[in-house]
Short mmCIF file of N, CA and C in Angstrom, two decimals:
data_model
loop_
_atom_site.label_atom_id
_atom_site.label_comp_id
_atom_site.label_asym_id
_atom_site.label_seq_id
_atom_site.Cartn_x
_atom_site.Cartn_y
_atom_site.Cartn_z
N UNK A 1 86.67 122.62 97.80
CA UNK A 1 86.24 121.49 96.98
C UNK A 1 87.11 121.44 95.74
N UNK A 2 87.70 120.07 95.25
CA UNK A 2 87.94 120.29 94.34
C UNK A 2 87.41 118.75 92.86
N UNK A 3 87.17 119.07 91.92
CA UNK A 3 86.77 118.12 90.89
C UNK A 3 87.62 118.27 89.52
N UNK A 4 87.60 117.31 89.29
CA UNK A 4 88.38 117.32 87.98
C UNK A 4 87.05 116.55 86.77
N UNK A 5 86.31 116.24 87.19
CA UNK A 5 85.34 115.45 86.64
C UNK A 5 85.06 113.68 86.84
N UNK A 6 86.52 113.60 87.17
CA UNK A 6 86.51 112.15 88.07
C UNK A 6 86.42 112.13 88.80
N UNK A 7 87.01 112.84 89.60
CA UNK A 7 86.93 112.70 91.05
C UNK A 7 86.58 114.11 91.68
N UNK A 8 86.11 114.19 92.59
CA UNK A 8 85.53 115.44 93.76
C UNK A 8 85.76 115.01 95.22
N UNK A 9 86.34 115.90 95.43
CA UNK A 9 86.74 115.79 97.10
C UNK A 9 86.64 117.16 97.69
N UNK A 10 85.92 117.31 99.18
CA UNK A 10 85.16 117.86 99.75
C UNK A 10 85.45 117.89 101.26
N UNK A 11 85.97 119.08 101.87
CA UNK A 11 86.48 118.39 103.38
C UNK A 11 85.56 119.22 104.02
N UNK A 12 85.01 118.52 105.77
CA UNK A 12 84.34 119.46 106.47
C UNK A 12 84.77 118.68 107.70
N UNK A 13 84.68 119.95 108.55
CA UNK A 13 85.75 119.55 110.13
C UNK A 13 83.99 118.88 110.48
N UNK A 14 84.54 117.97 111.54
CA UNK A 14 83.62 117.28 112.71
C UNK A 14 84.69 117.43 113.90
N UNK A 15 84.62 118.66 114.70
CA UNK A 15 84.81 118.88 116.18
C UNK A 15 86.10 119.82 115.10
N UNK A 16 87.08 119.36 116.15
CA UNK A 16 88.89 119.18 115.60
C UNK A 16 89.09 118.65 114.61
N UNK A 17 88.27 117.54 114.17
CA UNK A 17 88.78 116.69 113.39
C UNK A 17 88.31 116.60 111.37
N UNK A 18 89.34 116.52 110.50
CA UNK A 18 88.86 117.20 109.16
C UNK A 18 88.24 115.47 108.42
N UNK A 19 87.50 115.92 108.07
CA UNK A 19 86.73 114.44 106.89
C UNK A 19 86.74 114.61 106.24
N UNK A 20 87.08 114.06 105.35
CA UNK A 20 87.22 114.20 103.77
C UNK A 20 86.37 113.38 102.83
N UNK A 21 85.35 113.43 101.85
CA UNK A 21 84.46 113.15 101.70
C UNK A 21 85.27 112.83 100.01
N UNK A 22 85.14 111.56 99.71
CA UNK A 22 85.32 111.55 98.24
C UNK A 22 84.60 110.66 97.33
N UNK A 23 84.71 111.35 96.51
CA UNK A 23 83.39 110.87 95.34
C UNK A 23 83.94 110.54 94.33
N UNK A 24 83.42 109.74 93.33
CA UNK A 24 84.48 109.41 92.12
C UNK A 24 85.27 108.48 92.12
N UNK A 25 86.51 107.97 91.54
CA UNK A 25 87.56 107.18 90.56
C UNK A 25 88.81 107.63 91.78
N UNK A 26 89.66 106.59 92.06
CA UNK A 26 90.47 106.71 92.78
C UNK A 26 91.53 105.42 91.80
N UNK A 27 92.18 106.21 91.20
CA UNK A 27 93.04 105.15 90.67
C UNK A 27 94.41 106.21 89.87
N UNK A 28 94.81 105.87 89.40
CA UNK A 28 96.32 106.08 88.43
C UNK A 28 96.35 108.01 88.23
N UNK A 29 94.85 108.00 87.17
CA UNK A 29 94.45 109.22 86.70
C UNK A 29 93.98 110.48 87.78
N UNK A 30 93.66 110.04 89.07
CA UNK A 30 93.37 110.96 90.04
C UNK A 30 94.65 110.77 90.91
N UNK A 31 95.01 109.95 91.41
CA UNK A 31 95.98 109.81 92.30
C UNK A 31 96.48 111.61 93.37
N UNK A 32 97.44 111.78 92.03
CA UNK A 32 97.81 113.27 92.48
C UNK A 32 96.96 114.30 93.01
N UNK A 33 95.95 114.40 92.45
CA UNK A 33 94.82 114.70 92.98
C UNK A 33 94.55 114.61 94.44
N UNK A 34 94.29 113.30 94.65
CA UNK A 34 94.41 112.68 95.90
C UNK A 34 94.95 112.89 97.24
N UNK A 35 96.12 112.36 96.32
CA UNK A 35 97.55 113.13 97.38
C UNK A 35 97.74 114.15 97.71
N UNK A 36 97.58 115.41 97.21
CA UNK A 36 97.76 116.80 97.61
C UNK A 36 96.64 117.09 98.51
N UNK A 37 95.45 116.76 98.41
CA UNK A 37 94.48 116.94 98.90
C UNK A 37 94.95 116.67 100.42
N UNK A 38 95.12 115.18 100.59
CA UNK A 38 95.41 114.19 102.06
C UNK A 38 96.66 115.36 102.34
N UNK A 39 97.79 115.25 101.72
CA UNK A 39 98.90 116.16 102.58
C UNK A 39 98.08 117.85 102.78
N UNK A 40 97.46 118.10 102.10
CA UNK A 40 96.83 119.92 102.66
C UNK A 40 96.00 119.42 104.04
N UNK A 41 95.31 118.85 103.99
CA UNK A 41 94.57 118.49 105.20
C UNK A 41 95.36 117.92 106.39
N UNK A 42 96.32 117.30 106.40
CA UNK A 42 97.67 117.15 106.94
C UNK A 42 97.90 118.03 107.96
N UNK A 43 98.60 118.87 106.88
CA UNK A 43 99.26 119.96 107.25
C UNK A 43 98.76 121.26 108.14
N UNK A 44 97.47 121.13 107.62
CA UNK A 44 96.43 122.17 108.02
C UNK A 44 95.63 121.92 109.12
N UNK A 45 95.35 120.60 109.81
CA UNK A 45 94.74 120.02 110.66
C UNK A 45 95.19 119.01 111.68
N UNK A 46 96.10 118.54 110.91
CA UNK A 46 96.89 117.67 112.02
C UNK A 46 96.87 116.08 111.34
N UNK A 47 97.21 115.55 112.82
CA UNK A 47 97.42 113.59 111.71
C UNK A 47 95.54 113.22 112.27
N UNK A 48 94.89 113.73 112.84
CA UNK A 48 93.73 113.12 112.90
C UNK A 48 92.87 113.01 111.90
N UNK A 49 92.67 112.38 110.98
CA UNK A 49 91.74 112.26 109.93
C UNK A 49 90.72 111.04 109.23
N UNK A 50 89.53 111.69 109.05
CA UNK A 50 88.56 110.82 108.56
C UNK A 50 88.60 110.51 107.12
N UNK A 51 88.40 109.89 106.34
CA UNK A 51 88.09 109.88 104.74
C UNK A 51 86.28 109.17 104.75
N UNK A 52 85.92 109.72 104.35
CA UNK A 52 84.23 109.36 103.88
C UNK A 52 84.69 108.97 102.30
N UNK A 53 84.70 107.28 102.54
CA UNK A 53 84.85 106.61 100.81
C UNK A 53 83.59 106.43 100.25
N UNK A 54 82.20 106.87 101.01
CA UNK A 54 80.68 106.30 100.58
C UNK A 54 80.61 106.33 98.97
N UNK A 55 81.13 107.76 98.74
CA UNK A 55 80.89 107.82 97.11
C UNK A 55 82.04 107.19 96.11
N UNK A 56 82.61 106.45 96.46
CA UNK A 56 84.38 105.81 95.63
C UNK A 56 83.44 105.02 95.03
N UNK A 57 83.76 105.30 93.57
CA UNK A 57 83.17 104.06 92.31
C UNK A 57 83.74 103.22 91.64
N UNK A 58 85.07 103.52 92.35
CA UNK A 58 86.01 102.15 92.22
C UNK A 58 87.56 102.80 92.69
N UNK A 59 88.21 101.84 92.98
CA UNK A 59 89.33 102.00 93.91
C UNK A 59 90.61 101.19 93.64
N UNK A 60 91.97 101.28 93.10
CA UNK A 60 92.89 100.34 92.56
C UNK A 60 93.75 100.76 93.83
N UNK A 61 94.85 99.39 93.46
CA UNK A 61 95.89 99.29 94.56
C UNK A 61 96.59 100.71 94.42
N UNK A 62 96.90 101.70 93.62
CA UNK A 62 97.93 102.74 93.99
C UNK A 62 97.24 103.60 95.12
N UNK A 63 95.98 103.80 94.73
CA UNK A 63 95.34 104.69 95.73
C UNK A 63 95.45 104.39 96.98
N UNK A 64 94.86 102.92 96.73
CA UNK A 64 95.36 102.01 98.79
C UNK A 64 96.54 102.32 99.02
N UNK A 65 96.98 102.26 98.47
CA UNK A 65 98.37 102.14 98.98
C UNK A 65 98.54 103.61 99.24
N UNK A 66 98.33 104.75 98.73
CA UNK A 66 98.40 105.90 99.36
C UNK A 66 97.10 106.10 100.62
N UNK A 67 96.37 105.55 100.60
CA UNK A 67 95.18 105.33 101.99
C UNK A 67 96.77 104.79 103.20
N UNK A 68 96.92 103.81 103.09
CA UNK A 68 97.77 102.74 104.11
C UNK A 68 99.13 103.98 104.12
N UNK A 69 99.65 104.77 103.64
CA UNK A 69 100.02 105.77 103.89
C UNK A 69 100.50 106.84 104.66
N UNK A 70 98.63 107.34 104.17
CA UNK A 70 98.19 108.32 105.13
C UNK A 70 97.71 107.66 107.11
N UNK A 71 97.16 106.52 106.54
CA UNK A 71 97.22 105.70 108.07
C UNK A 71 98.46 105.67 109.06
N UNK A 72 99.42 105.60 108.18
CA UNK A 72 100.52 105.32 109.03
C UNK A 72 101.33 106.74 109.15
N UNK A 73 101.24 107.51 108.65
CA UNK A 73 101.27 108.77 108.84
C UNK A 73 100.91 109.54 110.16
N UNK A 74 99.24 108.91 110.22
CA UNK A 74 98.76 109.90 111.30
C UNK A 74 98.38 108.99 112.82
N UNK A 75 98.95 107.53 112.36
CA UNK A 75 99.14 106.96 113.53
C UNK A 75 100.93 107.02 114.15
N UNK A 76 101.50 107.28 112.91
CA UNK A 76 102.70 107.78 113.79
C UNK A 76 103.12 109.16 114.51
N UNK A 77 102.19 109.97 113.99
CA UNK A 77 102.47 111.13 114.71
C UNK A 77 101.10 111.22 116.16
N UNK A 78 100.78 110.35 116.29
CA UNK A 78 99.89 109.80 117.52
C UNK A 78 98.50 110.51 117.19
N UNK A 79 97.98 110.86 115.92
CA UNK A 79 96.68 111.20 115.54
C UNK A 79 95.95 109.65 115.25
N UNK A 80 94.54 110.23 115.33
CA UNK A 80 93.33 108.76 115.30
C UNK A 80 92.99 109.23 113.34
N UNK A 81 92.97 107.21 112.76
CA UNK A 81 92.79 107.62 111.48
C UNK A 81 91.19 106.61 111.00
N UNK A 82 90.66 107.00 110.21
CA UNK A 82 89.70 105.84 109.63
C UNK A 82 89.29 106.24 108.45
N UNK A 83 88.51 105.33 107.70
CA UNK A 83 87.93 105.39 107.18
C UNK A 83 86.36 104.59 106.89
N UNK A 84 84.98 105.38 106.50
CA UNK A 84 83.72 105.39 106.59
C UNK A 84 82.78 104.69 105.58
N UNK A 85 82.14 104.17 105.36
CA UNK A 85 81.15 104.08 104.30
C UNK A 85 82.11 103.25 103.38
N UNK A 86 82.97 102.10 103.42
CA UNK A 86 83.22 101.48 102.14
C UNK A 86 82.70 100.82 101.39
N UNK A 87 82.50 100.74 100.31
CA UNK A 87 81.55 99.71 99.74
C UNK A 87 82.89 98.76 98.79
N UNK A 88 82.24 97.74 99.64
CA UNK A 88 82.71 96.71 98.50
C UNK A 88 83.27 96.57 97.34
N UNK A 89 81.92 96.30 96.53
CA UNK A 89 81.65 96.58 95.53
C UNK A 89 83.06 97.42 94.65
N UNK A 90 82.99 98.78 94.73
CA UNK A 90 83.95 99.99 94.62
C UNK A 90 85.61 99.09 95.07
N UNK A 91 85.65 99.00 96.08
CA UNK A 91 86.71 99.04 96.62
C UNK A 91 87.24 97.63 97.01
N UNK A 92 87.35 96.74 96.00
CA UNK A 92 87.57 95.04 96.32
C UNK A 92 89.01 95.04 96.40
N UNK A 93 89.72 95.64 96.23
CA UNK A 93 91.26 96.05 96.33
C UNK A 93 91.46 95.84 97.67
N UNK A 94 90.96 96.12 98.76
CA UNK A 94 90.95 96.67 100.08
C UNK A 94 90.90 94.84 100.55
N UNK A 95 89.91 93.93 100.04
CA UNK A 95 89.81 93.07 100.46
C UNK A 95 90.49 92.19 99.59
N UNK A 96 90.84 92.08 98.95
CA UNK A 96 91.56 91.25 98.11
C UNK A 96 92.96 91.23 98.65
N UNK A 97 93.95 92.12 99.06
CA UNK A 97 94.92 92.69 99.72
C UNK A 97 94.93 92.30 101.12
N UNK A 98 94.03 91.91 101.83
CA UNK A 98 93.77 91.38 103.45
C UNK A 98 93.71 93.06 103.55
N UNK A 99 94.04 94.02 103.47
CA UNK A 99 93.91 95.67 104.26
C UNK A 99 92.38 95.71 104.88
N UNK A 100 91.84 94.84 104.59
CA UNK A 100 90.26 95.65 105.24
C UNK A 100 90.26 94.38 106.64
N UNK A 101 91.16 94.15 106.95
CA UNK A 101 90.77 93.21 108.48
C UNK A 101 92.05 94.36 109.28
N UNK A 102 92.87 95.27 108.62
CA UNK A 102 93.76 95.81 109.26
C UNK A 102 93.76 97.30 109.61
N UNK A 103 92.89 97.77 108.50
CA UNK A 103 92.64 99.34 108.01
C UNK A 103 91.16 99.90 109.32
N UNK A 104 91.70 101.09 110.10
CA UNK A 104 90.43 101.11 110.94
C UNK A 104 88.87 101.86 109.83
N UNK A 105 87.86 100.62 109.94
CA UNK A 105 87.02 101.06 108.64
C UNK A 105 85.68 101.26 109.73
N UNK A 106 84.60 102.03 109.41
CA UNK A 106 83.37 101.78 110.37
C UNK A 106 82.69 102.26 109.29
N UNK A 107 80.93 101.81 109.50
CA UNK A 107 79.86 102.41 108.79
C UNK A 107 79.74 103.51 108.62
N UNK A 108 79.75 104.19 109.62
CA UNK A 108 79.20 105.98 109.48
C UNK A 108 80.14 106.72 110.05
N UNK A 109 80.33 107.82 109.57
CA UNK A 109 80.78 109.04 110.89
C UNK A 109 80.82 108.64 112.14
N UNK A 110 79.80 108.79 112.65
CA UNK A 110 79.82 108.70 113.74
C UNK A 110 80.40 107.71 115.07
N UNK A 111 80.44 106.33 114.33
CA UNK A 111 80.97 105.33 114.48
C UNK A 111 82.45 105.55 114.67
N UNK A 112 82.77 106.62 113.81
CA UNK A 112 84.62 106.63 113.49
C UNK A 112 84.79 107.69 114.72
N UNK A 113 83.98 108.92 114.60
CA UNK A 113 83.96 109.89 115.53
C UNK A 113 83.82 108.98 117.29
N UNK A 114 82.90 107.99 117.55
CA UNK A 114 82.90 107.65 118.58
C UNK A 114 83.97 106.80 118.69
N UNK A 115 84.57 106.37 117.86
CA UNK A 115 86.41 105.55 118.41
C UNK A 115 86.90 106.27 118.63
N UNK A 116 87.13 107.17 117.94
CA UNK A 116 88.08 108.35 118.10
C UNK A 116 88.11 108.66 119.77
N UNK A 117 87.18 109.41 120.30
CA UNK A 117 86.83 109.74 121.47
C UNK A 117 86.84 108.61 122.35
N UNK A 118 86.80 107.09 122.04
CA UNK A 118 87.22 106.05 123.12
C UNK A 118 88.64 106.20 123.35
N UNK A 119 89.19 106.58 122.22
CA UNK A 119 91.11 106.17 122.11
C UNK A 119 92.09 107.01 123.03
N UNK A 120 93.06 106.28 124.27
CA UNK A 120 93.57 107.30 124.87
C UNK A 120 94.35 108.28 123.98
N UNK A 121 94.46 109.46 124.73
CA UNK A 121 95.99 110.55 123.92
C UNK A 121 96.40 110.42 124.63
N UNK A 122 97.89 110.19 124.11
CA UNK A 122 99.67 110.63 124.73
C UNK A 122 99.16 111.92 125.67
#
């Protein structure tokens, strides 16, 4: 786990696959934060990855833009990517940008976990 007081991020495997749970401010001042986090989980687990945004209390374009990223990251190395729980509200960046008709987004876990398991592997 790690917090800086803005932000807290929290990973826990589901199967193979690592989720990352983040809470807090996703903008300028966390960023780096951010980023190291997504590349350790990377590195350590592979390109398959979840992000749980339920707790994001607001969300600016640098961060998306490191989200759209990590997407293309772990869809190019033929891993399944999503992200869970967005709220609006938090995260109008996402829709303001068209990214949320393009970005794979679902309600819950489980939802992301059951695409996952529809999607062929190489």
């Amino acid at each position: 786990m790690s917090n800086n007081g803005l932000l807290s991020l929290r990973s826990t495997m589901a199967g193979t696959i690592v989720v990352v749970h983040v809470d807090g401010i996703l903008d300028a001042t966390t960023r780096d934060q951010f980023a190291d986090r997504l590349d350790t989980e990377a590195e350590d687990h592979g390109p398959d990855l979840i992000l749980d945004l339920g707790g994001v209390t607001f969300m600016d374009s640098r961060a998306l833009g490191l989200i759209v990223h990590h997407w293309q990251r772990s869809t190019a190395a033929g891993g399944n990517f999503a992200l869970v729980a967005v709220q609006y509200p938090s995260s109008k960046v996402m829709w303001v940008t068209g990214l949320s008709q393009r970005l794979p987004l679902f309600d819950t876990l489980d939802e992301a976990l059951a695409a996952f398991a529809a999607e062929p592997r190489p």
